[in-house]
Amino acid sequence: MKLTLKIWRQAGPGKAGKMETYPIDGISPDMSFLEMLDVLNNKLVTEGQEPVAFDHDCREGICGACSLYINGEAHGPDRGVTTCQLHMRKFKDGDTIYIEPWRAKAFPVIKDLVVDRGAFDRIMAAGGFVSVNTSGNTLDANSIPIPKDDADKAFDAATCIGCGACVASCKNSSAMLFVSAKVSQLALLPQGRVEAQRRVLNMVEQMDKEGFGNCTNTGACEVECPKGISLENIARMNREYIKAGLLSES
Amino acid sequence: MSKLNARIPEGPIDKKWTNHKNNIRLVNPANKRLIDVIVVGTGLAGGSAAASLAEMGYNVKAFCFQDSPRRAHSIAAQGGINAAKNYQNDGDSVYRLFYDTVKGGDYRSREANVYRLAEVSANIIDQCVAQGVPFAREYGGLLDNRSFGGVQVSRTFYAKGQTGQQLLLGAYSAMSRQIGLGRIKMYNRHEMLELVVVNGKARGIIARDLVTGEIERHSAHAVVIASGGYGNVFFLSTNAMGSNATASWKVHKKGALFANPCFTQIHPTCIPVSGDHQSKLTLMSESLRNDGRIWVPAKKEDAEAIRAGKLKPTQIPEEDRDYYLERRYPAFGNLVPRDVASRAAKERCDAGYGVNATGEAVYLDFASAIERYGREKANVEGIQNPSLEKIKELGKKVVEAKYGNLFQMYEKIVDQNPYETPMMIYPAVHYTMGGVWVDYNLMTTIPGCYAIGEANFSDHGANRLGASALMQGLADGYFVLPYTIGDYLADDIRTGAIPTDLPEFDEAEKAVVEQLQKFIANKGSKPVDYFHKKLGKIMWNEVGMARNESGLKKAIQEIRELRDEFHKEVMVPGELNGFNQELEKAWRVADFLELGELMALDALSRTESCGGHFREESQTEEGEAVRNDAEFTFVSAWEFTGDPGKAILHKEELVYENIELKTRSYK
């Protein structure tokens, strides 16, 4: 396959960036999108040019490191996949492909296609946990039976990989899908109920501080989410949030 | 031999850990605040250790090269985690888990460590459930289990095919809580490039901020290496692209012995290589062997027709299929341990029965499982005389609920629907049992330097059983290291903060900067990947699934030549002071090029076959591995001398007091 790549190049944070054009040839349809970029980068290095910086690690769709806005869609044209699972067979010979970083104020660009998603970690540190210390003396794992439906729903929410596609796809750059996935997972389980009120208030407060936008129920996040995290989680978080606000003493 | 005191506590095996914990020195809560601990790596081992140490009151500095601790490669573990809970009432016990692990490791692991692992395994499940880890449950609300290779009980807890993800997110949430409290200082996008040793003790590290390129000094009273395994020596593996051996290799070069480097696990069920462009291999979880049957055509002409695209696997009738694992190992069938399954696949493919274009693939078939589950489901739903179509439809749903994400992954990569046609799989490098040598306290031969999780060597012997990596990572991090490290740190309560302006820090930093500058100034002709791929080919061909004397000698020679060429010809564009992914790769590959040679050397010196290490010179007529207990019941621990090819071998004799050494048989 022969392709024309239009790639966002930016030397560093706060620097001006622009789209650069790279023709590329000899791409096999069996390559993943990132392997295609490997080919480009090795070519650039051999020519003494700086390769394109992009985040990636596991290359099997689970670490959440890879990002990329491809032809105007987070993780490209395929559904239910991350960029590392996107294969070139989804494109046609002769295509022009536009590759940009996640675009959101809360995700500043570090270099080229690499952005800083530290805001997600800070939201997690504000409350995305159950306050239990390590101890050999917690309850036996089977002492609290959990209805299978609840456990399955909690699992579905917990499969979020924190890639940020939801934020990148949202016209408001909202992080509601990400935050609600964690809030839901723990709200659905008895272990997480104890702190549910504090958790939702603190995580939402931190989310707002980080500069993410609000949710207007457009649903683009759900469509682009590589793990199919459901919008129902946002509804659940809203319920939790209102409930917490009403019950809160301060 | 003073270097190799494993410090195994006295007493009967089931009392060792309890006695040890009762007698170990403690650091009181007020003094813990005066002590700093560095943890390198935030996977299951590092993440759980960092969280637990911080909860106890230590000041923890945690480092990961990824942009968030949640992305460590433990996240990709699929199948499950073992624990001796005996929830299924199938006769499981701490002793059985211990026994299975020692036997599965082909009698090359340390009894006391493995027993402790089995002992704390049940606590891990309790801990994770308390954190909100959503394990799979049955309709009664209790936890579900499945079986893994090499055992005859169901002791594996799981969360679909994403168990590693869920456990890691549990550890990450525990870390996040401590980060929020300020007890863990988290350094994302940082890579440890050197260990700093002061007066014989590990006292800090030199790290590079991967965003700014700045070289930083970090001091502590102890340094914990939790940076995972070194499977990426082979270039193609199931490891993440960034997984690397640098932290382990640097501590080795500073004096820590490196144990059993040749013990590599080749996992039998991975998606086969499709071409030269390939950057990594994807695992299809071992849990699939619960339901999938592995086969190749029984007739060579059928295999040839398949390779030529003239025949489909579904067209081959039952009697013309060779379910070779069921044939060779009737007692364990498709659930033999990984090393055995991998070699059997290689044997069939080498004999000409491989089923994809490259001839290096076998089938993993779910047709009979789909039918079996479909019939069960039809029964449950009260459907009388269901059609085969209906059965298949129902069965597919059950299989989807169990392995949906794996099937989807397969379909995306191979572009074939595994519900309709069997998967094609082939062995690939997956895990390294070898690693930094540690004593019972998980301390390396450098005082104050610890190694946990896949980075150490101690628990899996020559072959790791499925679902035991998650168990070991979390055992080390939650339940072992937090206790044992106190014994060492008790001496440091009056030391005070370690200054970073000591001459040892100056020297370490200077060496790091010089090497980095050399890479940038080199202006060679070839990118890092060129050398890494070449190294990978040498390793796979000569130090892979089957090894022999002449191949290993050849590999050593080739690696040495490649290493020279690398330092002369590598091209690293960009700058030292800034985000530079090629520079990161160059640094890591430089270490792989040294470690690869030590792996070959180790494989050469161990002339027996054991576990994942198969020496062609040591096999039966039927091709089964032959262990040599009289000469090789020891851990090979290598001392660095300045040249990886001239490392000095130290031996830790393995003593089996509780398990009788037997020929491992799964027939």
PDB file of N, CA and C in Angstrom, chain B residues 460-506:
ATOM      1  N   HIS B 460       9.707 -19.822  40.434  1.00  0.00           N
ATOM      2  CA  HIS B 460       9.147 -20.624  39.340  1.00  0.00           C
ATOM      3  C   HIS B 460      10.106 -21.652  38.752  1.00  0.00           C
ATOM      4  N   GLY B 461      11.299 -21.719  39.298  1.00  0.00           N
ATOM      5  CA  GLY B 461      12.237 -22.730  38.824  1.00  0.00           C
ATOM      6  C   GLY B 461      12.512 -22.568  37.354  1.00  0.00           C
ATOM      7  N   ALA B 462      12.393 -23.681  36.610  1.00  0.00           N
ATOM      8  CA  ALA B 462      12.723 -23.663  35.187  1.00  0.00           C
ATOM      9  C   ALA B 462      11.494 -23.504  34.306  1.00  0.00           C
ATOM     10  N   ASN B 463      10.326 -23.422  34.922  1.00  0.00           N
ATOM     11  CA  ASN B 463       9.090 -23.246  34.145  1.00  0.00           C
ATOM     12  C   ASN B 463       8.006 -22.722  35.073  1.00  0.00           C
ATOM     13  N   ARG B 464       7.333 -21.658  34.659  1.00  0.00           N
ATOM     14  CA  ARG B 464       6.271 -21.113  35.502  1.00  0.00           C
ATOM     15  C   ARG B 464       4.928 -21.681  35.083  1.00  0.00           C
ATOM     16  N   LEU B 465       4.107 -22.018  36.059  1.00  0.00           N
ATOM     17  CA  LEU B 465       2.754 -22.466  35.745  1.00  0.00           C
ATOM     18  C   LEU B 465       1.869 -21.263  35.451  1.00  0.00           C
ATOM     19  N   GLY B 466       0.834 -21.493  34.662  1.00  0.00           N
ATOM     20  CA  GLY B 466      -0.094 -20.421  34.327  1.00  0.00           C
ATOM     21  C   GLY B 466      -0.744 -19.854  35.573  1.00  0.00           C
ATOM     22  N   ALA B 467      -1.024 -18.547  35.541  1.00  0.00           N
ATOM     23  CA  ALA B 467      -1.712 -17.845  36.625  1.00  0.00           C
ATOM     24  C   ALA B 467      -0.876 -17.759  37.903  1.00  0.00           C
ATOM     25  N   SER B 468       0.419 -18.039  37.792  1.00  0.00           N
ATOM     26  CA  SER B 468       1.286 -17.928  38.961  1.00  0.00           C
ATOM     27  C   SER B 468       2.111 -16.649  38.973  1.00  0.00           C
ATOM     28  N   ALA B 469       2.186 -15.955  37.841  1.00  0.00           N
ATOM     29  CA  ALA B 469       2.964 -14.713  37.813  1.00  0.00           C
ATOM     30  C   ALA B 469       2.246 -13.636  38.598  1.00  0.00           C
ATOM     31  N   LEU B 470       0.931 -13.562  38.415  1.00  0.00           N
ATOM     32  CA  LEU B 470       0.157 -12.562  39.145  1.00  0.00           C
ATOM     33  C   LEU B 470       0.245 -12.857  40.634  1.00  0.00           C
ATOM     34  N   MET B 471       0.151 -14.151  40.945  1.00  0.00           N
ATOM     35  CA  MET B 471       0.237 -14.564  42.350  1.00  0.00           C
ATOM     36  C   MET B 471       1.572 -14.137  42.952  1.00  0.00           C
ATOM     37  N   GLN B 472       2.651 -14.403  42.236  1.00  0.00           N
ATOM     38  CA  GLN B 472       3.964 -14.084  42.810  1.00  0.00           C
ATOM     39  C   GLN B 472       4.184 -12.581  42.929  1.00  0.00           C
ATOM     40  N   GLY B 473       3.784 -11.835  41.899  1.00  0.00           N
ATOM     41  CA  GLY B 473       3.976 -10.387  41.945  1.00  0.00           C
ATOM     42  C   GLY B 473       3.286  -9.783  43.163  1.00  0.00           C
ATOM     43  N   LEU B 474       2.043 -10.187  43.361  1.00  0.00           N
ATOM     44  CA  LEU B 474       1.288  -9.611  44.479  1.00  0.00           C
ATOM     45  C   LEU B 474       1.728 -10.181  45.824  1.00  0.00           C
ATOM     46  N   ALA B 475       2.153 -11.434  45.847  1.00  0.00           N
ATOM     47  CA  ALA B 475       2.664 -11.997  47.106  1.00  0.00           C
ATOM     48  C   ALA B 475       3.891 -11.217  47.551  1.00  0.00           C
ATOM     49  N   ASP B 476       4.831 -11.032  46.615  1.00  0.00           N
ATOM     50  CA  ASP B 476       6.052 -10.297  46.956  1.00  0.00           C
ATOM     51  C   ASP B 476       5.727  -8.880  47.427  1.00  0.00           C
ATOM     52  N   GLY B 477       4.841  -8.212  46.698  1.00  0.00           N
ATOM     53  CA  GLY B 477       4.607  -6.795  46.954  1.00  0.00           C
ATOM     54  C   GLY B 477       3.699  -6.512  48.140  1.00  0.00           C
ATOM     55  N   TYR B 478       2.640  -7.309  48.296  1.00  0.00           N
ATOM     56  CA  TYR B 478       1.725  -7.059  49.412  1.00  0.00           C
ATOM     57  C   TYR B 478       2.205  -7.728  50.700  1.00  0.00           C
ATOM     58  N   PHE B 479       2.671  -8.952  50.584  1.00  0.00           N
ATOM     59  CA  PHE B 479       2.803  -9.747  51.810  1.00  0.00           C
ATOM     60  C   PHE B 479       4.210 -10.188  52.200  1.00  0.00           C
ATOM     61  N   VAL B 480       5.172 -10.097  51.316  1.00  0.00           N
ATOM     62  CA  VAL B 480       6.510 -10.560  51.698  1.00  0.00           C
ATOM     63  C   VAL B 480       7.459  -9.386  51.934  1.00  0.00           C
ATOM     64  N   LEU B 481       7.753  -8.627  50.892  1.00  0.00           N
ATOM     65  CA  LEU B 481       8.731  -7.548  51.025  1.00  0.00           C
ATOM     66  C   LEU B 481       8.406  -6.559  52.157  1.00  0.00           C
ATOM     67  N   PRO B 482       7.145  -6.125  52.315  1.00  0.00           N
ATOM     68  CA  PRO B 482       6.876  -5.139  53.360  1.00  0.00           C
ATOM     69  C   PRO B 482       7.317  -5.626  54.753  1.00  0.00           C
ATOM     70  N   TYR B 483       7.299  -6.944  54.965  1.00  0.00           N
ATOM     71  CA  TYR B 483       7.794  -7.457  56.239  1.00  0.00           C
ATOM     72  C   TYR B 483       9.309  -7.570  56.239  1.00  0.00           C
ATOM     73  N   THR B 484       9.840  -8.222  55.194  1.00  0.00           N
ATOM     74  CA  THR B 484      11.258  -8.574  55.252  1.00  0.00           C
ATOM     75  C   THR B 484      12.161  -7.354  55.155  1.00  0.00           C
ATOM     76  N   ILE B 485      11.694  -6.288  54.511  1.00  0.00           N
ATOM     77  CA  ILE B 485      12.558  -5.125  54.331  1.00  0.00           C
ATOM     78  C   ILE B 485      12.824  -4.446  55.682  1.00  0.00           C
ATOM     79  N   GLY B 486      11.899  -4.622  56.617  1.00  0.00           N
ATOM     80  CA  GLY B 486      12.074  -4.012  57.944  1.00  0.00           C
ATOM     81  C   GLY B 486      13.307  -4.531  58.648  1.00  0.00           C
ATOM     82  N   ASP B 487      13.605  -5.798  58.411  1.00  0.00           N
ATOM     83  CA  ASP B 487      14.754  -6.440  59.050  1.00  0.00           C
ATOM     84  C   ASP B 487      16.042  -5.701  58.691  1.00  0.00           C
ATOM     85  N   TYR B 488      16.115  -5.224  57.468  1.00  0.00           N
ATOM     86  CA  TYR B 488      17.294  -4.473  57.011  1.00  0.00           C
ATOM     87  C   TYR B 488      17.223  -3.016  57.456  1.00  0.00           C
ATOM     88  N   LEU B 489      16.038  -2.420  57.314  1.00  0.00           N
ATOM     89  CA  LEU B 489      15.904  -0.985  57.579  1.00  0.00           C
ATOM     90  C   LEU B 489      15.983  -0.651  59.067  1.00  0.00           C
ATOM     91  N   ALA B 490      15.823  -1.671  59.917  1.00  0.00           N
ATOM     92  CA  ALA B 490      15.916  -1.428  61.357  1.00  0.00           C
ATOM     93  C   ALA B 490      17.260  -0.803  61.733  1.00  0.00           C
ATOM     94  N   ASP B 491      18.290  -1.040  60.932  1.00  0.00           N
ATOM     95  CA  ASP B 491      19.612  -0.451  61.214  1.00  0.00           C
ATOM     96  C   ASP B 491      19.692   1.008  60.779  1.00  0.00           C
ATOM     97  N   ASP B 492      18.698   1.460  60.024  1.00  0.00           N
ATOM     98  CA  ASP B 492      18.806   2.779  59.400  1.00  0.00           C
ATOM     99  C   ASP B 492      17.970   3.851  60.094  1.00  0.00           C
ATOM    100  N   ILE B 493      17.425   3.542  61.264  1.00  0.00           N
ATOM    101  CA  ILE B 493      16.518   4.515  61.874  1.00  0.00           C
ATOM    102  C   ILE B 493      17.244   5.789  62.315  1.00  0.00           C
ATOM    103  N   ARG B 494      18.558   5.710  62.501  1.00  0.00           N
ATOM    104  CA  ARG B 494      19.285   6.926  62.892  1.00  0.00           C
ATOM    105  C   ARG B 494      20.156   7.489  61.773  1.00  0.00           C
ATOM    106  N   THR B 495      20.078   6.883  60.601  1.00  0.00           N
ATOM    107  CA  THR B 495      20.982   7.296  59.513  1.00  0.00           C
ATOM    108  C   THR B 495      20.679   8.699  59.020  1.00  0.00           C
ATOM    109  N   GLY B 496      19.410   9.071  59.003  1.00  0.00           N
ATOM    110  CA  GLY B 496      19.019  10.357  58.418  1.00  0.00           C
ATOM    111  C   GLY B 496      18.956  10.263  56.908  1.00  0.00           C
ATOM    112  N   ALA B 497      18.489  11.335  56.287  1.00  0.00           N
ATOM    113  CA  ALA B 497      18.353  11.317  54.825  1.00  0.00           C
ATOM    114  C   ALA B 497      19.722  11.112  54.175  1.00  0.00           C
ATOM    115  N   ILE B 498      19.743  10.362  53.085  1.00  0.00           N
ATOM    116  CA  ILE B 498      21.008  10.121  52.385  1.00  0.00           C
ATOM    117  C   ILE B 498      21.259  11.313  51.452  1.00  0.00           C
ATOM    118  N   PRO B 499      22.401  12.002  51.617  1.00  0.00           N
ATOM    119  CA  PRO B 499      22.661  13.147  50.733  1.00  0.00           C
ATOM    120  C   PRO B 499      22.949  12.686  49.310  1.00  0.00           C
ATOM    121  N   THR B 500      22.587  13.496  48.331  1.00  0.00           N
ATOM    122  CA  THR B 500      22.827  13.108  46.932  1.00  0.00           C
ATOM    123  C   THR B 500      24.084  13.777  46.371  1.00  0.00           C
ATOM    124  N   ASP B 501      24.858  14.456  47.239  1.00  0.00           N
ATOM    125  CA  ASP B 501      26.095  15.066  46.721  1.00  0.00           C
ATOM    126  C   ASP B 501      27.325  14.227  47.052  1.00  0.00           C
ATOM    127  N   LEU B 502      27.115  12.970  47.408  1.00  0.00           N
ATOM    128  CA  LEU B 502      28.244  12.079  47.699  1.00  0.00           C
ATOM    129  C   LEU B 502      29.012  11.767  46.412  1.00  0.00           C
ATOM    130  N   PRO B 503      30.298  11.464  46.538  1.00  0.00           N
ATOM    131  CA  PRO B 503      31.072  11.148  45.325  1.00  0.00           C
ATOM    132  C   PRO B 503      30.494   9.971  44.536  1.00  0.00           C
ATOM    133  N   GLU B 504      29.844   9.029  45.225  1.00  0.00           N
ATOM    134  CA  GLU B 504      29.266   7.873  44.527  1.00  0.00           C
ATOM    135  C   GLU B 504      28.164   8.314  43.563  1.00  0.00           C
ATOM    136  N   PHE B 505      27.397   9.313  43.959  1.00  0.00           N
ATOM    137  CA  PHE B 505      26.367   9.844  43.061  1.00  0.00           C
ATOM    138  C   PHE B 505      27.021  10.565  41.875  1.00  0.00           C
ATOM    139  N   ASP B 506      28.084  11.353  42.183  1.00  0.00           N
ATOM    140  CA  ASP B 506      28.798  12.057  41.102  1.00  0.00           C
ATOM    141  C   ASP B 506      29.262  11.072  40.035  1.00  0.00           C
TER     142      ASP B 506
END
